[in-house]
Short mmCIF file of C-alpha atoms and ligand atoms in Angstrom, two decimals:
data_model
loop_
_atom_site.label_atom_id
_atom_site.label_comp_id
_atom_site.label_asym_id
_atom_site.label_seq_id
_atom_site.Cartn_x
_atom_site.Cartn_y
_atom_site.Cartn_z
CA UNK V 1 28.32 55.12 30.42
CA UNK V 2 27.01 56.13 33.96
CA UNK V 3 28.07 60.15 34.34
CA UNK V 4 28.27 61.86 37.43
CA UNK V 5 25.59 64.03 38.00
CA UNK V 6 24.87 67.31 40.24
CA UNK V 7 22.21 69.76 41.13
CA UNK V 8 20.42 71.85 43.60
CA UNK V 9 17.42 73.71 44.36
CA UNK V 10 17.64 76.86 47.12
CA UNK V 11 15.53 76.59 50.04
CA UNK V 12 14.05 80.10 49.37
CA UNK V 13 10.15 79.24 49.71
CA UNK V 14 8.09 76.27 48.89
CA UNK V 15 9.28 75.13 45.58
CA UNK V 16 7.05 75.46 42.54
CA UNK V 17 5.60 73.28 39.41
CA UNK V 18 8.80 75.21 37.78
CA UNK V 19 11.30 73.94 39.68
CA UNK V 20 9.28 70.67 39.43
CA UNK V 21 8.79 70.48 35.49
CA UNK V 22 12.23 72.32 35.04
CA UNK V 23 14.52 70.63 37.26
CA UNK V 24 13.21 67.73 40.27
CA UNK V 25 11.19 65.50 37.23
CA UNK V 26 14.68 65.47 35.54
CA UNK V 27 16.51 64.77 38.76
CA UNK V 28 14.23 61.56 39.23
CA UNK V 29 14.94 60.07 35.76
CA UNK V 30 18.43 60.61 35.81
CA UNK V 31 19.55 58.96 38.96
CA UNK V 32 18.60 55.77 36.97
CA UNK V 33 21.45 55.51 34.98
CA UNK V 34 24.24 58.32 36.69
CA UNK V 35 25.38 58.76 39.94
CA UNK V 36 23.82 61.81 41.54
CA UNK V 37 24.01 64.40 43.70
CA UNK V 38 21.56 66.62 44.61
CA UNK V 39 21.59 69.08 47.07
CA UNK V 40 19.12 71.63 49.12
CA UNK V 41 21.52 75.16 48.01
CA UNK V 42 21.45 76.85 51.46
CA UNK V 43 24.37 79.14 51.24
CA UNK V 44 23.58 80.55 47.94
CA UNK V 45 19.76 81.06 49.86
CA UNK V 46 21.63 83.52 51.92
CA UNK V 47 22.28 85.53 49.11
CA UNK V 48 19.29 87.32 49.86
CA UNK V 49 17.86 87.95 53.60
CA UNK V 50 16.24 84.75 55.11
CA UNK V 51 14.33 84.54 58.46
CA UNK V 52 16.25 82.21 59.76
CA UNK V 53 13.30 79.85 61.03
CA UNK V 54 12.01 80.14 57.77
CA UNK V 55 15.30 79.03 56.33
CA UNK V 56 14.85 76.06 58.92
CA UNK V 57 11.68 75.10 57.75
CA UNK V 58 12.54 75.46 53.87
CA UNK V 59 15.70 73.66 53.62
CA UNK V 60 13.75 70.46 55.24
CA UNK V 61 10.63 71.42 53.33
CA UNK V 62 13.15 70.99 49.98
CA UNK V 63 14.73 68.22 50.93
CA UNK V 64 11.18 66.21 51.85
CA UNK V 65 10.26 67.28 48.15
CA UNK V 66 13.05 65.62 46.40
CA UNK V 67 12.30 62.12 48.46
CA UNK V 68 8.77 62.83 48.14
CA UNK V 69 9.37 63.50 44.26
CA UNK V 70 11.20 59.79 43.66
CA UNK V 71 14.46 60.73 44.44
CA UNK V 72 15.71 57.53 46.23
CA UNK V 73 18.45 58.18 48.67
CA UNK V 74 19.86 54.86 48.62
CA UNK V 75 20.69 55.91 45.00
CA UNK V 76 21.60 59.39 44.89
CA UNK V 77 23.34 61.36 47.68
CA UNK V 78 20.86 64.20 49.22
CA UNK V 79 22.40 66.29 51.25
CA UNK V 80 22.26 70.48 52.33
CA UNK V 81 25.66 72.58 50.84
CA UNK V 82 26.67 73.81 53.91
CA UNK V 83 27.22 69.95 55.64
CA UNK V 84 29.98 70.11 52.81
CA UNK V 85 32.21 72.97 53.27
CA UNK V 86 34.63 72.45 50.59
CA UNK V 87 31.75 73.80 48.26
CA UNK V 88 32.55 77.19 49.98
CA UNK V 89 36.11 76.49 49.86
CA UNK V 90 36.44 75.85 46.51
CA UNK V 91 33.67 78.77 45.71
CA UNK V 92 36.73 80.63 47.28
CA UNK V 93 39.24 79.93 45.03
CA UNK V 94 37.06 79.93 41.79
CA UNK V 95 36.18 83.15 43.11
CA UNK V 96 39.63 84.57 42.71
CA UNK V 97 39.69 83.42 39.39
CA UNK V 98 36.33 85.04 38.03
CA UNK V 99 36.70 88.59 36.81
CA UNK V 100 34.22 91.27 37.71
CA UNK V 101 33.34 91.76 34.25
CA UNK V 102 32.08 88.03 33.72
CA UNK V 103 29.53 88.40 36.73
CA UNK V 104 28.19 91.80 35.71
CA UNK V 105 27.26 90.17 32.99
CA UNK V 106 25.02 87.64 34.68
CA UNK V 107 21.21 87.98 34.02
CA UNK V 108 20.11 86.86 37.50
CA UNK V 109 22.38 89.01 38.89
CA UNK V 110 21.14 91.83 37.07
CA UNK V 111 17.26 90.72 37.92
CA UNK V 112 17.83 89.84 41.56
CA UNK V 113 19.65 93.61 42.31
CA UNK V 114 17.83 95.82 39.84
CA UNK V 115 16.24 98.78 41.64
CA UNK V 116 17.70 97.46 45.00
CA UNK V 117 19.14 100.50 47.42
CA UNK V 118 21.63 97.92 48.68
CA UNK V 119 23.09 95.01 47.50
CA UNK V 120 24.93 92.06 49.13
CA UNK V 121 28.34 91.35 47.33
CA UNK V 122 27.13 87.24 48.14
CA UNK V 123 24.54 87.64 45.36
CA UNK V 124 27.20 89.44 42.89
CA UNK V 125 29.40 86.24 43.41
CA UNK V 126 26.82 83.65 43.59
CA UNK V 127 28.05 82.14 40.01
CA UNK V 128 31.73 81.33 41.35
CA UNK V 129 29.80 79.34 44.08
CA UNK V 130 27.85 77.50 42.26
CA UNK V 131 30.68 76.70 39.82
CA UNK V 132 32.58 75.32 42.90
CA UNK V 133 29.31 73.08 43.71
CA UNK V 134 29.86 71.44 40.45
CA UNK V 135 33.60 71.44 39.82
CA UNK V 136 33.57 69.60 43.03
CA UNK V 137 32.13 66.76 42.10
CA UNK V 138 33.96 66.76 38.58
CA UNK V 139 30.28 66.32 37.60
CA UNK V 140 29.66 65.53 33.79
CA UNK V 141 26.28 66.94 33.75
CA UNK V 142 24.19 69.60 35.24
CA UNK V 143 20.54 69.35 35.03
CA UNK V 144 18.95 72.72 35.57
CA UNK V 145 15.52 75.01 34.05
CA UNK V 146 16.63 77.40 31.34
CA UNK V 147 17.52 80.42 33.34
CA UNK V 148 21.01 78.82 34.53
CA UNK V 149 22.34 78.40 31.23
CA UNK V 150 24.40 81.14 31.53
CA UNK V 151 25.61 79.91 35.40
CA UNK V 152 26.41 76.98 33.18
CA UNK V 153 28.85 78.45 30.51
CA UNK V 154 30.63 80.27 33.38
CA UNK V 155 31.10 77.23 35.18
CA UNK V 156 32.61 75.88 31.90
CA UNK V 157 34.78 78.99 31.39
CA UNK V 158 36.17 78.53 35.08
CA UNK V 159 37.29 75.08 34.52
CA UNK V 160 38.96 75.75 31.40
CA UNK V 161 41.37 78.81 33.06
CA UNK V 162 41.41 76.70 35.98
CA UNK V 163 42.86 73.72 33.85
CA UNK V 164 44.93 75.55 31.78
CA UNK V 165 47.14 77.41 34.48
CA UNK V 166 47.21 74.76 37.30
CA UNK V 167 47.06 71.59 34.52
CA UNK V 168 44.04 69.16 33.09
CA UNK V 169 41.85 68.84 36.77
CA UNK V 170 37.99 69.57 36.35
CA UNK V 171 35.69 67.95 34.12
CA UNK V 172 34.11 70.46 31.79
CA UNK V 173 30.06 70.19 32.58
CA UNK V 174 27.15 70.12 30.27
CA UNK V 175 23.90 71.46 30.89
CA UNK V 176 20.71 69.58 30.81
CA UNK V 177 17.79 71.18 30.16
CA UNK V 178 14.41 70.20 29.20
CA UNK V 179 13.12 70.45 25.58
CA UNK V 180 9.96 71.59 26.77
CA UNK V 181 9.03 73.49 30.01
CA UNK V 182 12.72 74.57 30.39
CA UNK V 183 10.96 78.06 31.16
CA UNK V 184 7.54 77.51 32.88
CA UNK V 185 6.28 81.17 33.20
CA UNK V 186 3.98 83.06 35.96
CA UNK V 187 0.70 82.60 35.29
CA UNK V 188 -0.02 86.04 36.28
CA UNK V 189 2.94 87.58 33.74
CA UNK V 190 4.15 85.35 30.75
CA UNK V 191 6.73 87.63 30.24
CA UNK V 192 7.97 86.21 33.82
CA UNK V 193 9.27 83.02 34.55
CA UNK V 194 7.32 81.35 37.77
CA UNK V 195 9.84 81.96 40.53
CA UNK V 196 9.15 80.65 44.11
CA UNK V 197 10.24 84.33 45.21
CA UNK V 198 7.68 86.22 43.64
CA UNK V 199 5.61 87.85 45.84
CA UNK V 200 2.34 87.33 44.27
CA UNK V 201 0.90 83.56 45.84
CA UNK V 202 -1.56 83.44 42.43
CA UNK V 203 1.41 83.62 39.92
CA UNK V 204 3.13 79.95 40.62
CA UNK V 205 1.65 76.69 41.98
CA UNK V 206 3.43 75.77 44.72
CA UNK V 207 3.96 71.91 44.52
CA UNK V 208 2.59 71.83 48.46
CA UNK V 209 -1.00 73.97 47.61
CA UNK V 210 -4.29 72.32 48.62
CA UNK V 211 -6.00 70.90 45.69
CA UNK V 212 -8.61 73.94 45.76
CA UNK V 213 -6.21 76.41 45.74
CA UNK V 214 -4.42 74.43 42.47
CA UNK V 215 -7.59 75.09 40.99
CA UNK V 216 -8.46 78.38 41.58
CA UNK V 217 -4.85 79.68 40.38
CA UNK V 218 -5.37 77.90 37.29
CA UNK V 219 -8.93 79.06 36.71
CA UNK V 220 -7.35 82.53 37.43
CA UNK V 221 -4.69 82.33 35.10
CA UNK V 222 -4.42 85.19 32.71
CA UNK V 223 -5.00 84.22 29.47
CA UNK V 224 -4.39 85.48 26.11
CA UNK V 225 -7.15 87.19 24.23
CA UNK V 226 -8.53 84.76 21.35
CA UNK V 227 -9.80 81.40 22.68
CA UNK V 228 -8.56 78.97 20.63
CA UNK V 229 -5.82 76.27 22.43
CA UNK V 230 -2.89 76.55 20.10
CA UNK V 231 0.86 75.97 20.81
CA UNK V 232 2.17 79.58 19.37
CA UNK V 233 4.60 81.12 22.42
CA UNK V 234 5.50 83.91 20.50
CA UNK V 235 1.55 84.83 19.88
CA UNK V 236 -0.07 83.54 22.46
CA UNK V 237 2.37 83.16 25.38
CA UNK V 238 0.05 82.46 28.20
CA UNK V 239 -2.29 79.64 26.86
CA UNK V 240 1.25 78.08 25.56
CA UNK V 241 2.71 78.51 29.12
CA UNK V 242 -0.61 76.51 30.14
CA UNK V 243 -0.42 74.20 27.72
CA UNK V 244 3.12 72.94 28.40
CA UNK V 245 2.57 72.63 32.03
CA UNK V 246 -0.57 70.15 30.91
CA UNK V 247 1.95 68.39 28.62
CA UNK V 248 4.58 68.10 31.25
CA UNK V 249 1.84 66.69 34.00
CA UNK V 250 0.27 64.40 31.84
CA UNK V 251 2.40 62.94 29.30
CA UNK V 252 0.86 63.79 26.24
CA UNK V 253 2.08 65.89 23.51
CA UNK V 254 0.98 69.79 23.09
CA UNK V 255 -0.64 68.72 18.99
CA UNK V 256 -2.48 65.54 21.21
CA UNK V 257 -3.27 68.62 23.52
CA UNK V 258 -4.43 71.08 20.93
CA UNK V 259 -6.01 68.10 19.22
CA UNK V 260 -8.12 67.34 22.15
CA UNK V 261 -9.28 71.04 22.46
CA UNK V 262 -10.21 71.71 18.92
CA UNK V 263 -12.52 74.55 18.57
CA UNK V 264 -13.20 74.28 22.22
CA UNK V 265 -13.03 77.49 25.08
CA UNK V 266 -10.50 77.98 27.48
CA UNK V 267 -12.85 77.09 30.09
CA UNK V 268 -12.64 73.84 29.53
CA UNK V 269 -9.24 73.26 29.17
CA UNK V 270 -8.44 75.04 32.46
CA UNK V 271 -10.71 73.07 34.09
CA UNK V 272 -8.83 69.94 33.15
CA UNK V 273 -5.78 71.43 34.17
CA UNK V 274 -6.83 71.74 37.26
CA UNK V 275 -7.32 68.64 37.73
CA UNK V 276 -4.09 66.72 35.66
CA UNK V 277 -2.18 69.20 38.24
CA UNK V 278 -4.52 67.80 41.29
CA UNK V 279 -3.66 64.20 40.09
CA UNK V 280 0.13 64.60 40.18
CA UNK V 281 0.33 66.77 43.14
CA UNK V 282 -2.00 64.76 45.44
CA UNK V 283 0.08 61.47 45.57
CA UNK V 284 3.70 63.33 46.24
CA UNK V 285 2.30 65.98 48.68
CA UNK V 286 1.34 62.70 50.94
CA UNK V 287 4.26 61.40 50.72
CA UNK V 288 6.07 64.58 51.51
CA UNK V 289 3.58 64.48 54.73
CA UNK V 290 4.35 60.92 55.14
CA UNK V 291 8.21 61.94 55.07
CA UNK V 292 8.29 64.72 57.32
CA UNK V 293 6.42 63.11 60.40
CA UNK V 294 8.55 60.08 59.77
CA UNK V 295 11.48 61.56 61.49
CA UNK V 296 13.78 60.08 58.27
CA UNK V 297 15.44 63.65 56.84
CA UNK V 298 17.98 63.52 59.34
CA UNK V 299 19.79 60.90 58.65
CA UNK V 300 19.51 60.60 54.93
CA UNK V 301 20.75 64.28 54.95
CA UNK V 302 23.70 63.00 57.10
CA UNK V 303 24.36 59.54 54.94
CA UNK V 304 24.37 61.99 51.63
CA UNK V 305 26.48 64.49 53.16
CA UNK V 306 28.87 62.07 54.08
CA UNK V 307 29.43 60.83 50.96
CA UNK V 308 29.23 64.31 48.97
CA UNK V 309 32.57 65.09 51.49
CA UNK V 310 34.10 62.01 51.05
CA UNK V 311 34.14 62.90 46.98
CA UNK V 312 34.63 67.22 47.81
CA UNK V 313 37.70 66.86 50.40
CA UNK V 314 39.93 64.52 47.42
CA UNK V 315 39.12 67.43 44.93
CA UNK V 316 40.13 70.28 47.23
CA UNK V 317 43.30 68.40 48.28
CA UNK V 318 44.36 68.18 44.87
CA UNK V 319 43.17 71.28 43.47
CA UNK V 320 45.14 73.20 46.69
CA UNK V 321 48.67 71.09 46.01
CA UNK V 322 48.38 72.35 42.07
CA UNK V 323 47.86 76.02 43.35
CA UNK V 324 50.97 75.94 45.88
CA UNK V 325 49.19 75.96 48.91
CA UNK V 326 51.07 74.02 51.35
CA UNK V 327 50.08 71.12 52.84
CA UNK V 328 48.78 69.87 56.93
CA UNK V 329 48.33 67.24 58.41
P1 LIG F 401 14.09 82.08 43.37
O1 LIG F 401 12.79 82.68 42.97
O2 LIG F 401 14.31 82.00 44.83
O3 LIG F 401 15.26 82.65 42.62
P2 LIG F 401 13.49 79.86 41.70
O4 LIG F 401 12.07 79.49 41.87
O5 LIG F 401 13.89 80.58 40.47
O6 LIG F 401 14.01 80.59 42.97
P3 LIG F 401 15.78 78.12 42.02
O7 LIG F 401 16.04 77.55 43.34
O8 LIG F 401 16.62 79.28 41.62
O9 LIG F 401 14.26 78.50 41.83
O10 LIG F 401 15.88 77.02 40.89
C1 LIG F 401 15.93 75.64 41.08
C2 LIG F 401 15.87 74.93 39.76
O11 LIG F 401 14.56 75.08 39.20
C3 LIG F 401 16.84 75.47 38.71
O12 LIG F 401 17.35 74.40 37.95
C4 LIG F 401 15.99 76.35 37.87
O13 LIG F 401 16.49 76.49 36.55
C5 LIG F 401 14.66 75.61 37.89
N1 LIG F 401 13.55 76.53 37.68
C6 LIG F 401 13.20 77.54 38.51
N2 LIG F 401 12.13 78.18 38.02
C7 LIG F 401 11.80 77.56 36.84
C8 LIG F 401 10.79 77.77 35.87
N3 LIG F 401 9.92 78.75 36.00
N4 LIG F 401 10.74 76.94 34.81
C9 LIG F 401 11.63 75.93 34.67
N5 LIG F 401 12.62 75.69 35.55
C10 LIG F 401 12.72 76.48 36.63
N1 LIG F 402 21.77 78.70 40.85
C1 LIG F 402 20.77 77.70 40.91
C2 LIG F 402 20.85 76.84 42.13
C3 LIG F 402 22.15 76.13 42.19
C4 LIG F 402 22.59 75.08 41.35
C5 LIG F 402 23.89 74.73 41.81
C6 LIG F 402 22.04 74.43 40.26
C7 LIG F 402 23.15 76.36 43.08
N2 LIG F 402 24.18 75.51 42.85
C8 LIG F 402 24.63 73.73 41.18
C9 LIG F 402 22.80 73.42 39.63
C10 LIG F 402 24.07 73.10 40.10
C11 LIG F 402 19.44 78.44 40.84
O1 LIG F 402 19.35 79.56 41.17
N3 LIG F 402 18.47 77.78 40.42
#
């Protein structure tokens, strides 16, 4: 049965093969059989300082990626958060209902402040907002990399309490998260995962590099000490981060991988990389060019946030009458 279907991706630098492996390629084969939402997360961006003409440029920069990715508009709604403002409505309300406790718990939360001098209370209650971009929707099913699991079972614990004092409402989500490359890591730390933040250029790819940069940053990779190409994450954490990026990017399995490489160097086997990584980056960053100069965005953005508020404004109408809140016309 078709599910409803939500996620979104924060226009907080150029987006990365994790955010591609972990999240977009997932976003393109669902919207086959669920209808989807998927949106470019611009107020939880804010959670942190943005320039704001680099906030500009990013949030189109994200949005070009998931057309230029496969995700067809006439399909799924794209649209940016803050063109809907009953997510920050309802982020609000779910806000009131989240207890201090339960987001000092978060691990983001706890990564994104840690030795900060000063930090903004936005980031301590990111998790009720992005609960309220999902409860929104009364989406069935979330699909997002490993490191929003947690997010996840909040979001879960919020509509629970929600439905239990105000009656049966929101749809309890599930996550959906790939079996492999849930957690691509940085290829300059695999004790990191590859985040779009980190300051180092050389530990992600950036879906939008040049093909000669793609293959210097792999042939720069750090690997693990040893030499042969075996799957073992807990042993040899880099060459299996490698691995299941080649696995993602060109459809075969990590044994046809390790097969292939049999008593062979690393060398080799980064070179290759470099170039399965070339193959499927070439094609979508032309037609990301192709999209941007086409002058489209705008009104796909406006079509997808039109019907994201058609579906958002019935939800906070009904979620506002349960609470007591009176009514206006
Ligand atoms: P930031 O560094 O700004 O926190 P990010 O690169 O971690 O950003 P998000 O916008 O937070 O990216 O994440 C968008 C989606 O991509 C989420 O579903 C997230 O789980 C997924 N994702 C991000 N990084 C990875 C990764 N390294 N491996 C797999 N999935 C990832
Ligand atoms: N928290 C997510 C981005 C995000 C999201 C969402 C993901 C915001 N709202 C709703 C799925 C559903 C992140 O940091 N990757």
């Amino acid at each position: 049965m078709a599910k409803k279907v939500l996620s979104g991706i924060q226009p907080s630098g150029s987006l990365t093969l994790g955010n591609y492996i972990g999240a977009i390629k997932n976003f393109v084969k669902l919207q086959q059989e669920h209808e989807c939402f998927f949106m470019v997360v611009d107020l939880h961006a804010i959670t942190v300082a943005q320039d704001p003409a680099a906030l500009r440029e990013n949030s189109q920069s994200v949005a070009a990626l998931y057309l230029a990715a496969g995700i067809d508009p006439k399909i799924s709604s794209v649209y940016m958060q803050s063109h809907v403002p009953q997510h920050a409505e309802l982020g609000w309300i779910l806000t009131t209902l989240t207890a201090m406790g339960e987001l000092e718990r978060m691990t983001q939360f706890k990564d994104k402040s840690s030795g900060k001098d000063s930090v903004g209370a936005g980031l301590f209650v990111y998790p009720s907002l992005m609960a309220a971009d999902i409860l929104v929707y009364n989406a069935d099913l979330v699909p997002v990399g490993e490191d929003q699991k947690q997010h996840l079972e909040l979001t879960r614990d919020l509509a629970g309490r929600f439905n239990h004092r105000f009656g049966d409402f929101f749809t309890v989500p599930d996550p959906y998260i790939p079996e492999v490359g849930a957690r691509i890591m940085s290829l300059d730390d695999a004790g990191k995962k590859m985040s779009k933040s980190n300051p180092n250029p050389g530990s992600y790819i950036a879906l939008l590099d040049p093909p000669d940069v793609i293959r210097k940053k792999i042939s720069r990779a750090t690997t693990d000490s040893g030499r042969e190409v075996v799957y073992d994450p807990a042993n040899k954490p880099e060459i299996s981060n490698l691995m299941s990026i080649y696995a993602e990017c060109s459809g075969l399995s990590l044994q046809q991988i390790a097969d292939q490489y049999e008593g062979q160097m690393y060398g080799g086997f980064k070179k290759n990389l470099g170039e399965v990584l070339v193959a499927t980056l070439e094609p979508l960053q032309q037609r990301y060019h192709e999209i941007r100069s086409s002058g489209m965005l705008e009104d796909i953005l406006a079509e997808g946030a039109e019907r994201a508020r058609s579906v958002a404004s019935q939800t906070l109408t009904e979620v506002k009458e349960r609470m007591g809140f009176l009514p206006y016309r």
